[in-house]
mmCIF file of C-alpha atoms and ligand atoms in Angstrom:
data_model
loop_
_atom_site.group_PDB
_atom_site.id
_atom_site.type_symbol
_atom_site.label_atom_id
_atom_site.label_comp_id
_atom_site.label_asym_id
_atom_site.label_seq_id
_atom_site.Cartn_x
_atom_site.Cartn_y
_atom_site.Cartn_z
ATOM 1 C CA LYS A 908 -11.411 69.779 48.054
ATOM 2 C CA ALA A 909 -14.070 71.986 49.574
ATOM 3 C CA LYS A 910 -17.368 70.440 50.555
ATOM 4 C CA ASP A 911 -20.205 71.704 48.448
ATOM 5 C CA ASN A 912 -22.794 72.613 51.047
ATOM 6 C CA GLY A 913 -21.036 72.271 54.391
ATOM 7 C CA LYS A 914 -21.039 75.172 56.845
ATOM 8 C CA ASN A 915 -17.281 75.441 56.741
ATOM 9 C CA SER A 916 -16.915 75.032 53.062
ATOM 10 C CA TYR A 917 -14.668 77.472 51.328
ATOM 11 C CA SER A 918 -13.730 77.453 47.728
ATOM 12 C CA PHE A 919 -11.482 79.845 45.907
ATOM 13 C CA TYR A 920 -13.556 80.136 42.821
ATOM 14 C CA ALA A 921 -17.136 80.984 42.104
ATOM 15 C CA PRO A 922 -19.032 77.883 41.043
ATOM 16 C CA ASP A 923 -20.138 79.613 37.865
ATOM 17 C CA MET A 924 -16.596 80.201 36.744
ATOM 18 C CA SER A 925 -15.578 76.631 37.285
ATOM 19 C CA LYS A 926 -18.531 75.597 35.200
ATOM 20 C CA SER A 927 -17.833 77.784 32.241
ATOM 21 C CA LEU A 928 -14.358 77.951 30.829
ATOM 22 C CA ASP A 929 -12.482 75.211 32.670
ATOM 23 C CA ARG A 930 -15.215 72.692 32.313
ATOM 24 C CA LYS A 931 -15.700 73.534 28.658
ATOM 25 C CA LEU A 932 -12.022 73.005 27.936
ATOM 26 C CA LEU A 933 -12.058 69.708 29.792
ATOM 27 C CA VAL A 934 -15.092 68.484 27.871
ATOM 28 C CA GLU A 935 -13.525 69.634 24.624
ATOM 29 C CA GLY A 936 -10.409 67.655 25.484
ATOM 30 C CA ALA A 937 -12.437 64.580 26.328
ATOM 31 C CA LEU A 938 -14.286 64.902 23.036
ATOM 32 C CA ARG A 939 -11.110 65.414 21.046
ATOM 33 C CA GLU A 940 -9.710 62.144 22.373
ATOM 34 C CA ALA A 941 -12.992 60.266 22.398
ATOM 35 C CA ILE A 942 -12.787 58.445 19.061
ATOM 36 C CA GLY A 943 -9.209 57.318 19.642
ATOM 37 C CA LYS A 944 -9.842 56.320 23.254
ATOM 38 C CA ASN A 945 -13.086 54.548 22.494
ATOM 39 C CA THR A 946 -15.118 56.520 25.028
ATOM 40 C CA LEU A 947 -18.068 57.179 22.717
ATOM 41 C CA TYR A 948 -20.944 54.762 22.373
ATOM 42 C CA LEU A 949 -24.514 54.731 21.167
ATOM 43 C CA GLN A 950 -27.697 53.884 22.963
ATOM 44 C CA TYR A 951 -30.921 53.150 21.124
ATOM 45 C CA GLN A 952 -34.368 54.280 22.145
ATOM 46 C CA PRO A 953 -37.238 52.235 20.691
ATOM 47 C CA ILE A 954 -39.869 54.021 18.617
ATOM 48 C CA ILE A 955 -43.184 52.206 18.786
ATOM 49 C CA GLU A 956 -45.839 52.090 16.118
ATOM 50 C CA LEU A 957 -49.181 52.691 17.798
ATOM 51 C CA LYS A 958 -51.112 50.571 15.310
ATOM 52 C CA THR A 959 -49.147 47.427 16.152
ATOM 53 C CA GLY A 960 -47.571 48.251 19.507
ATOM 54 C CA LYS A 961 -44.201 47.132 18.160
ATOM 55 C CA THR A 962 -40.769 48.662 17.886
ATOM 56 C CA VAL A 963 -40.342 49.730 14.287
ATOM 57 C CA ALA A 964 -37.376 52.026 14.697
ATOM 58 C CA ALA A 965 -34.721 53.071 17.168
ATOM 59 C CA GLU A 966 -33.132 56.471 17.666
ATOM 60 C CA ALA A 967 -29.352 56.400 18.035
ATOM 61 C CA LEU A 968 -28.346 58.618 20.948
ATOM 62 C CA LEU A 969 -24.696 59.463 21.480
ATOM 63 C CA ARG A 970 -23.017 58.884 24.841
ATOM 64 C CA LEU A 971 -19.610 59.991 26.126
ATOM 65 C CA LYS A 972 -18.046 58.399 29.167
ATOM 66 C CA ASP A 973 -14.651 59.894 29.804
ATOM 67 C CA ASP A 974 -12.060 58.138 31.993
ATOM 68 C CA GLU A 975 -11.613 61.202 34.178
ATOM 69 C CA LEU A 976 -14.779 63.259 33.803
ATOM 70 C CA GLY A 977 -17.141 60.328 33.833
ATOM 71 C CA PHE A 978 -20.450 60.478 32.016
ATOM 72 C CA ILE A 979 -21.048 63.702 30.121
ATOM 73 C CA SER A 980 -24.551 64.321 28.763
ATOM 74 C CA PRO A 981 -25.126 65.112 25.079
ATOM 75 C CA GLY A 982 -26.907 68.260 26.225
ATOM 76 C CA GLU A 983 -23.479 69.411 27.412
ATOM 77 C CA PHE A 984 -21.048 67.975 24.856
ATOM 78 C CA ILE A 985 -23.013 68.384 21.604
ATOM 79 C CA PRO A 986 -22.983 72.216 21.779
ATOM 80 C CA ILE A 987 -19.244 72.088 22.547
ATOM 81 C CA ALA A 988 -18.700 69.718 19.619
ATOM 82 C CA GLU A 989 -20.551 72.208 17.449
ATOM 83 C CA GLU A 990 -18.569 75.209 18.689
ATOM 84 C CA THR A 991 -15.240 73.495 18.114
ATOM 85 C CA GLY A 992 -15.972 71.787 14.807
ATOM 86 C CA LEU A 993 -15.538 68.399 16.471
ATOM 87 C CA ILE A 994 -19.133 67.659 15.488
ATOM 88 C CA ILE A 995 -17.882 66.716 12.004
ATOM 89 C CA PRO A 996 -15.681 63.722 12.945
ATOM 90 C CA THR A 997 -17.996 62.875 15.840
ATOM 91 C CA GLY A 998 -21.041 62.953 13.572
ATOM 92 C CA ASP A 999 -19.297 60.718 11.035
ATOM 93 C CA TRP A 1000 -18.543 58.293 13.846
ATOM 94 C CA VAL A 1001 -22.212 58.255 14.851
ATOM 95 C CA ILE A 1002 -23.479 57.548 11.339
ATOM 96 C CA GLU A 1003 -20.873 54.867 10.717
ATOM 97 C CA ASN A 1004 -21.532 53.075 13.983
ATOM 98 C CA ALA A 1005 -25.316 53.337 13.866
ATOM 99 C CA LEU A 1006 -25.264 51.815 10.370
ATOM 100 C CA ARG A 1007 -22.901 49.074 11.479
ATOM 101 C CA GLU A 1008 -25.181 48.198 14.356
ATOM 102 C CA LEU A 1009 -28.240 48.243 12.096
ATOM 103 C CA SER A 1010 -26.440 45.809 9.757
ATOM 104 C CA TYR A 1011 -26.049 43.512 12.729
ATOM 105 C CA TYR A 1012 -29.753 43.652 13.657
ATOM 106 C CA ARG A 1013 -30.630 42.913 10.040
ATOM 107 C CA LEU A 1014 -28.240 39.990 9.997
ATOM 108 C CA VAL A 1015 -29.866 38.397 13.040
ATOM 109 C CA GLY A 1016 -33.359 38.722 11.613
ATOM 110 C CA TYR A 1017 -34.765 42.164 12.387
ATOM 111 C CA GLU A 1018 -34.978 43.309 8.812
ATOM 112 C CA SER A 1019 -37.836 45.734 9.210
ATOM 113 C CA LEU A 1020 -36.110 47.848 11.862
ATOM 114 C CA SER A 1021 -35.203 51.426 10.933
ATOM 115 C CA ILE A 1022 -32.499 53.476 12.543
ATOM 116 C CA THR A 1023 -32.881 57.199 13.070
ATOM 117 C CA ILE A 1024 -29.788 59.352 13.433
ATOM 118 C CA ASN A 1025 -29.493 62.909 14.746
ATOM 119 C CA VAL A 1026 -27.607 65.207 12.431
ATOM 120 C CA SER A 1027 -26.497 68.677 13.460
ATOM 121 C CA SER A 1028 -27.102 71.512 11.027
ATOM 122 C CA LEU A 1029 -23.350 72.150 11.098
ATOM 123 C CA GLN A 1030 -22.721 68.645 9.786
ATOM 124 C CA MET A 1031 -25.106 69.321 6.947
ATOM 125 C CA LYS A 1032 -23.295 72.523 6.073
ATOM 126 C CA ASP A 1033 -20.106 70.548 5.508
ATOM 127 C CA ARG A 1034 -19.540 70.400 1.737
ATOM 128 C CA ASN A 1035 -18.599 66.734 1.886
ATOM 129 C CA PHE A 1036 -21.652 65.671 3.849
ATOM 130 C CA ILE A 1037 -23.633 64.121 0.975
ATOM 131 C CA ASP A 1038 -20.629 62.326 -0.509
ATOM 132 C CA LYS A 1039 -19.602 60.913 2.863
ATOM 133 C CA LEU A 1040 -23.156 59.837 3.583
ATOM 134 C CA LYS A 1041 -23.447 58.055 0.233
ATOM 135 C CA LEU A 1042 -20.212 56.203 0.856
ATOM 136 C CA MET A 1043 -21.185 55.153 4.376
ATOM 137 C CA VAL A 1044 -24.592 53.914 3.248
ATOM 138 C CA GLN A 1045 -23.034 51.988 0.368
ATOM 139 C CA ASN A 1046 -20.449 50.384 2.621
ATOM 140 C CA ALA A 1047 -23.086 49.337 5.131
ATOM 141 C CA LYS A 1048 -25.146 47.688 2.364
ATOM 142 C CA ILE A 1049 -28.398 48.732 3.992
ATOM 143 C CA PRO A 1050 -31.469 49.615 1.914
ATOM 144 C CA PRO A 1051 -31.668 53.392 2.417
ATOM 145 C CA GLU A 1052 -35.362 53.406 3.338
ATOM 146 C CA PHE A 1053 -34.386 51.975 6.726
ATOM 147 C CA ILE A 1054 -32.228 54.999 7.455
ATOM 148 C CA LYS A 1055 -33.701 58.239 8.777
ATOM 149 C CA LEU A 1056 -31.950 61.478 9.559
ATOM 150 C CA GLU A 1057 -33.272 63.794 12.268
ATOM 151 C CA VAL A 1058 -32.691 67.495 11.836
ATOM 152 C CA THR A 1059 -33.995 70.457 13.797
ATOM 153 C CA GLU A 1060 -35.568 73.627 12.566
ATOM 154 C CA SER A 1061 -32.225 75.368 13.058
ATOM 155 C CA VAL A 1062 -31.129 74.101 9.629
ATOM 156 C CA PHE A 1063 -33.441 76.677 8.087
ATOM 157 C CA MET A 1064 -32.042 79.583 10.024
ATOM 158 C CA GLU A 1065 -29.394 80.513 7.506
ATOM 159 C CA ASN A 1066 -30.588 79.550 4.113
ATOM 160 C CA VAL A 1067 -33.942 77.908 3.596
ATOM 161 C CA GLU A 1068 -33.454 77.260 -0.083
ATOM 162 C CA LYS A 1069 -30.059 75.675 0.424
ATOM 163 C CA SER A 1070 -31.388 73.327 3.083
ATOM 164 C CA ILE A 1071 -34.318 72.330 0.920
ATOM 165 C CA ASN A 1072 -31.924 71.425 -1.893
ATOM 166 C CA LEU A 1073 -29.829 69.401 0.513
ATOM 167 C CA PHE A 1074 -32.930 67.614 1.749
ATOM 168 C CA ARG A 1075 -33.883 66.796 -1.826
ATOM 169 C CA GLU A 1076 -30.469 65.195 -2.355
ATOM 170 C CA ILE A 1077 -30.866 63.109 0.768
ATOM 171 C CA LYS A 1078 -34.334 62.050 -0.325
ATOM 172 C CA LYS A 1079 -32.989 61.140 -3.762
ATOM 173 C CA MET A 1080 -30.709 58.637 -2.035
ATOM 174 C CA GLY A 1081 -33.827 57.034 -0.568
ATOM 175 C CA ILE A 1082 -33.072 58.139 2.986
ATOM 176 C CA LYS A 1083 -35.980 59.456 5.071
ATOM 177 C CA LEU A 1084 -36.044 62.818 6.803
ATOM 178 C CA ALA A 1085 -37.468 63.670 10.202
ATOM 179 C CA LEU A 1086 -37.929 67.095 11.747
ATOM 180 C CA ASP A 1087 -36.891 66.820 15.420
ATOM 181 C CA ASP A 1088 -38.125 68.833 18.418
ATOM 182 C CA PHE A 1089 -40.971 70.275 16.382
ATOM 183 C CA GLY A 1090 -42.543 73.294 18.011
ATOM 184 C CA THR A 1091 -39.478 74.584 19.836
ATOM 185 C CA GLY A 1092 -37.867 76.446 16.954
ATOM 186 C CA TYR A 1093 -38.934 78.801 14.271
ATOM 187 C CA SER A 1094 -41.483 76.501 12.764
ATOM 188 C CA SER A 1095 -43.358 77.927 9.907
ATOM 189 C CA LEU A 1096 -46.195 76.372 7.996
ATOM 190 C CA ASN A 1097 -44.559 77.655 4.889
ATOM 191 C CA TYR A 1098 -41.383 75.632 5.459
ATOM 192 C CA LEU A 1099 -43.343 72.528 6.256
ATOM 193 C CA ARG A 1100 -45.121 72.767 2.980
ATOM 194 C CA SER A 1101 -41.929 73.051 0.991
ATOM 195 C CA ILE A 1102 -39.597 70.628 2.788
ATOM 196 C CA PRO A 1103 -39.635 67.034 1.543
ATOM 197 C CA LEU A 1104 -40.304 65.667 5.027
ATOM 198 C CA ASP A 1105 -41.315 62.133 6.001
ATOM 199 C CA ILE A 1106 -41.640 62.434 9.754
ATOM 200 C CA LEU A 1107 -42.352 65.112 12.283
ATOM 201 C CA LYS A 1108 -41.367 64.643 15.913
ATOM 202 C CA ILE A 1109 -43.469 66.661 18.314
ATOM 203 C CA ASP A 1110 -41.265 67.961 21.114
ATOM 204 C CA LYS A 1111 -41.584 66.580 24.620
ATOM 205 C CA SER A 1112 -42.516 69.988 26.011
ATOM 206 C CA PHE A 1113 -45.824 69.752 24.128
ATOM 207 C CA ILE A 1114 -46.453 66.147 25.120
ATOM 208 C CA ASP A 1115 -45.782 67.020 28.782
ATOM 209 C CA GLU A 1116 -48.854 69.209 28.865
ATOM 210 C CA ILE A 1117 -51.409 67.378 26.764
ATOM 211 C CA THR A 1118 -52.993 65.892 29.864
ATOM 212 C CA THR A 1119 -53.284 69.191 31.709
ATOM 213 C CA SER A 1120 -53.729 71.896 29.107
ATOM 214 C CA ARG A 1121 -56.654 71.967 26.734
ATOM 215 C CA VAL A 1122 -54.884 74.455 24.540
ATOM 216 C CA LEU A 1123 -51.788 72.270 24.238
ATOM 217 C CA SER A 1124 -53.926 69.246 23.578
ATOM 218 C CA GLU A 1125 -55.670 71.030 20.738
ATOM 219 C CA ILE A 1126 -52.400 72.317 19.334
ATOM 220 C CA VAL A 1127 -51.070 68.759 19.213
ATOM 221 C CA ASP A 1128 -54.301 67.771 17.535
ATOM 222 C CA SER A 1129 -53.805 70.297 14.782
ATOM 223 C CA ILE A 1130 -50.115 69.466 14.366
ATOM 224 C CA ILE A 1131 -51.063 65.846 13.736
ATOM 225 C CA GLY A 1132 -53.846 66.844 11.354
ATOM 226 C CA MET A 1133 -51.621 69.214 9.466
ATOM 227 C CA ALA A 1134 -48.813 66.645 9.190
ATOM 228 C CA HIS A 1135 -51.187 64.013 7.879
ATOM 229 C CA THR A 1136 -52.563 66.437 5.309
ATOM 230 C CA LEU A 1137 -48.998 66.825 4.072
ATOM 231 C CA ASP A 1138 -48.439 63.047 4.105
ATOM 232 C CA ILE A 1139 -46.047 63.309 7.014
ATOM 233 C CA LEU A 1140 -46.030 60.745 9.824
ATOM 234 C CA VAL A 1141 -45.941 61.886 13.437
ATOM 235 C CA VAL A 1142 -43.806 60.752 16.384
ATOM 236 C CA ALA A 1143 -44.617 61.966 19.886
ATOM 237 C CA GLU A 1144 -41.410 62.441 21.906
ATOM 238 C CA GLY A 1145 -41.037 61.981 25.633
ATOM 239 C CA VAL A 1146 -44.203 60.008 26.365
ATOM 240 C CA GLU A 1147 -44.028 59.066 30.030
ATOM 241 C CA SER A 1148 -47.544 58.009 31.010
ATOM 242 C CA GLU A 1149 -50.401 55.786 29.997
ATOM 243 C CA GLU A 1150 -52.701 58.794 29.987
ATOM 244 C CA GLN A 1151 -50.535 60.603 27.445
ATOM 245 C CA LEU A 1152 -50.407 57.462 25.371
ATOM 246 C CA SER A 1153 -54.164 57.058 25.192
ATOM 247 C CA ILE A 1154 -54.708 60.702 24.297
ATOM 248 C CA LEU A 1155 -52.152 60.425 21.497
ATOM 249 C CA LYS A 1156 -53.763 57.246 20.250
ATOM 250 C CA GLU A 1157 -57.102 58.982 20.143
ATOM 251 C CA LYS A 1158 -55.586 61.830 18.170
ATOM 252 C CA GLY A 1159 -54.235 59.463 15.540
ATOM 253 C CA CYS A 1160 -50.547 59.910 16.322
ATOM 254 C CA ASP A 1161 -48.486 57.333 14.409
ATOM 255 C CA PHE A 1162 -45.497 56.608 16.658
ATOM 256 C CA ILE A 1163 -44.521 57.025 20.267
ATOM 257 C CA GLN A 1164 -41.115 57.410 21.871
ATOM 258 C CA GLY A 1165 -40.531 57.842 25.573
ATOM 259 C CA TYR A 1166 -39.743 56.392 28.971
ATOM 260 C CA PHE A 1167 -43.257 54.923 29.193
ATOM 261 C CA PHE A 1168 -42.136 52.333 26.660
ATOM 262 C CA SER A 1169 -38.418 52.373 27.096
ATOM 263 C CA LYS A 1170 -35.417 54.441 28.032
ATOM 264 C CA PRO A 1171 -32.510 54.491 25.579
ATOM 265 C CA LEU A 1172 -31.002 50.974 25.590
ATOM 266 C CA MET A 1173 -27.625 49.387 25.077
ATOM 267 C CA PRO A 1174 -27.447 47.459 21.779
ATOM 268 C CA ASN A 1175 -27.818 44.058 23.442
ATOM 269 C CA GLN A 1176 -30.834 45.273 25.420
ATOM 270 C CA LEU A 1177 -32.476 46.491 22.222
ATOM 271 C CA GLU A 1178 -31.889 43.081 20.708
ATOM 272 C CA GLU A 1179 -33.543 41.432 23.722
ATOM 273 C CA ARG A 1180 -36.515 43.713 23.372
ATOM 274 C CA LEU A 1181 -36.891 42.971 19.672
ATOM 275 C CA GLN A 1182 -36.651 39.277 20.461
ATOM 276 C CA GLU A 1183 -39.372 39.502 23.113
ATOM 277 C CA GLU A 1184 -41.686 41.375 20.757
ATOM 278 C CA LYS A 1185 -41.106 38.860 17.984
ATOM 279 C CA TYR A 1186 -42.416 36.033 20.110
ATOM 280 C CA ALA A 1187 -45.014 38.020 22.025
HETATM 281 P P1 LIG B 2146 -33.344 64.447 20.849
HETATM 282 O O1 LIG B 2146 -32.816 64.087 19.518
HETATM 283 O O2 LIG B 2146 -34.623 65.212 20.882
HETATM 284 O O3 LIG B 2146 -33.471 63.071 21.640
HETATM 285 C C1 LIG B 2146 -34.460 62.812 22.591
HETATM 286 C C2 LIG B 2146 -33.935 63.035 23.992
HETATM 287 O O4 LIG B 2146 -35.019 62.899 24.912
HETATM 288 C C3 LIG B 2146 -32.889 62.021 24.431
HETATM 289 O O5 LIG B 2146 -32.024 62.679 25.345
HETATM 290 C C4 LIG B 2146 -33.738 60.991 25.158
HETATM 291 O O6 LIG B 2146 -32.998 60.209 26.080
HETATM 292 C C5 LIG B 2146 -34.714 61.885 25.859
HETATM 293 N N1 LIG B 2146 -35.984 61.216 26.180
HETATM 294 C C6 LIG B 2146 -36.655 60.309 25.440
HETATM 295 N N2 LIG B 2146 -37.808 59.937 26.039
HETATM 296 C C7 LIG B 2146 -37.878 60.626 27.195
HETATM 297 C C8 LIG B 2146 -38.843 60.670 28.272
HETATM 298 O O7 LIG B 2146 -39.867 59.997 28.272
HETATM 299 N N3 LIG B 2146 -38.568 61.514 29.297
HETATM 300 C C9 LIG B 2146 -37.433 62.267 29.335
HETATM 301 N N4 LIG B 2146 -37.239 63.072 30.387
HETATM 302 N N5 LIG B 2146 -36.508 62.260 28.344
HETATM 303 C C10 LIG B 2146 -36.727 61.445 27.288
HETATM 304 P P2 LIG B 2146 -30.438 62.587 25.266
HETATM 305 O O8 LIG B 2146 -30.036 61.219 24.850
HETATM 306 O O9 LIG B 2146 -29.889 63.163 26.504
HETATM 307 O O10 LIG B 2146 -30.089 63.539 24.046
HETATM 308 C C11 LIG B 2146 -30.326 64.910 24.119
HETATM 309 C C12 LIG B 2146 -30.129 65.566 22.779
HETATM 310 O O11 LIG B 2146 -28.761 65.500 22.369
HETATM 311 C C13 LIG B 2146 -30.907 64.906 21.645
HETATM 312 O O12 LIG B 2146 -32.255 65.300 21.673
HETATM 313 C C14 LIG B 2146 -30.152 65.435 20.449
HETATM 314 O O13 LIG B 2146 -30.556 66.746 20.143
HETATM 315 C C15 LIG B 2146 -28.735 65.474 20.967
HETATM 316 N N6 LIG B 2146 -28.018 64.278 20.487
HETATM 317 C C16 LIG B 2146 -27.950 63.032 21.022
HETATM 318 N N7 LIG B 2146 -27.201 62.218 20.245
HETATM 319 C C17 LIG B 2146 -26.794 62.963 19.188
HETATM 320 C C18 LIG B 2146 -25.989 62.694 18.019
HETATM 321 O O14 LIG B 2146 -25.520 61.575 17.766
HETATM 322 N N8 LIG B 2146 -25.751 63.755 17.164
HETATM 323 C C19 LIG B 2146 -26.281 64.997 17.385
HETATM 324 N N9 LIG B 2146 -26.018 65.978 16.510
HETATM 325 N N10 LIG B 2146 -27.060 65.272 18.456
HETATM 326 C C20 LIG B 2146 -27.311 64.271 19.349
HETATM 327 MG MG1 LIG B 2147 -33.594 63.265 17.911
HETATM 328 MG MG1 LIG B 2148 -36.177 65.444 19.887
HETATM 329 MG MG1 LIG B 2149 -34.171 67.426 21.736
#
């Protein structure tokens, strides 16, 4: 195997090529076998309520650790899952397992914890999505208000009306809806007004700059104000510093998620954290 940066390194293929097709096929293969081989797992990132300083929810984040390829980031495998249709069985696996784990936390005494689950717009386009979701929620015996689904603005790309109807159905079940990565897509005030949304998650790229850019800081200000006018709660994503935290507090942001509080955790680590907070 050729050394990557050595003077005498020689490889027969351009690095770009190796990255594209071969790698994609390998990742697709890993993904195809993942459920059967038990190489998928979930981590949970705490979401903290600023008013109380406590973990009120956790975002389920999918992980894939293949025997041969090692750890593959969701940034790489989710788009491949979407391209290949594997997002449907994979997404079902995520919902099922996140709900199972939430049942466990409820059983051991954390009954006010919510779980928030990322759902790809392709999953939502699946005709069976609502029926499957209903069944999974019923089987888990969890009150639906503790379940939140995170979608991105890309769901509106194709058919706004259709997505709004779908959202209404989800809301009718009692499940909450969050708009993820807000500000990176084709956000429109008009959509926001007409979607039955509970939570808006301001993208990390905005939060990154609130300490250095006055413009960004004021934009975040108005996003929070606008959300509150519409009765929507706000989560700031990717909070990494105390300074960001205090600015967001000042602005009346409702929840915070980010490395400053916690990285995504293994289920037992989340339990430890909840335990510590309970007796703090
Ligand atoms: P997302 O839903 O916006 O999740 C937040 C991402 O930001 C996570 O990356 C999280 O680890 C990371 N993050 C949180 N706080 C910080 C911080 O303070 N600093 C930095 N640098 N990063 C932070 P992750 O886990 O790599 O996931 C990336 C994306 O993959 C997610 O973005 C989501 O779009 C997608 N994804 C993950 N799990 C699933 C899933 O089960 N289903 C679907 N459809 N997509 C998923
Ligand atoms: Mg998310
Ligand atoms: Mg996000
Ligand atoms: Mg994201």
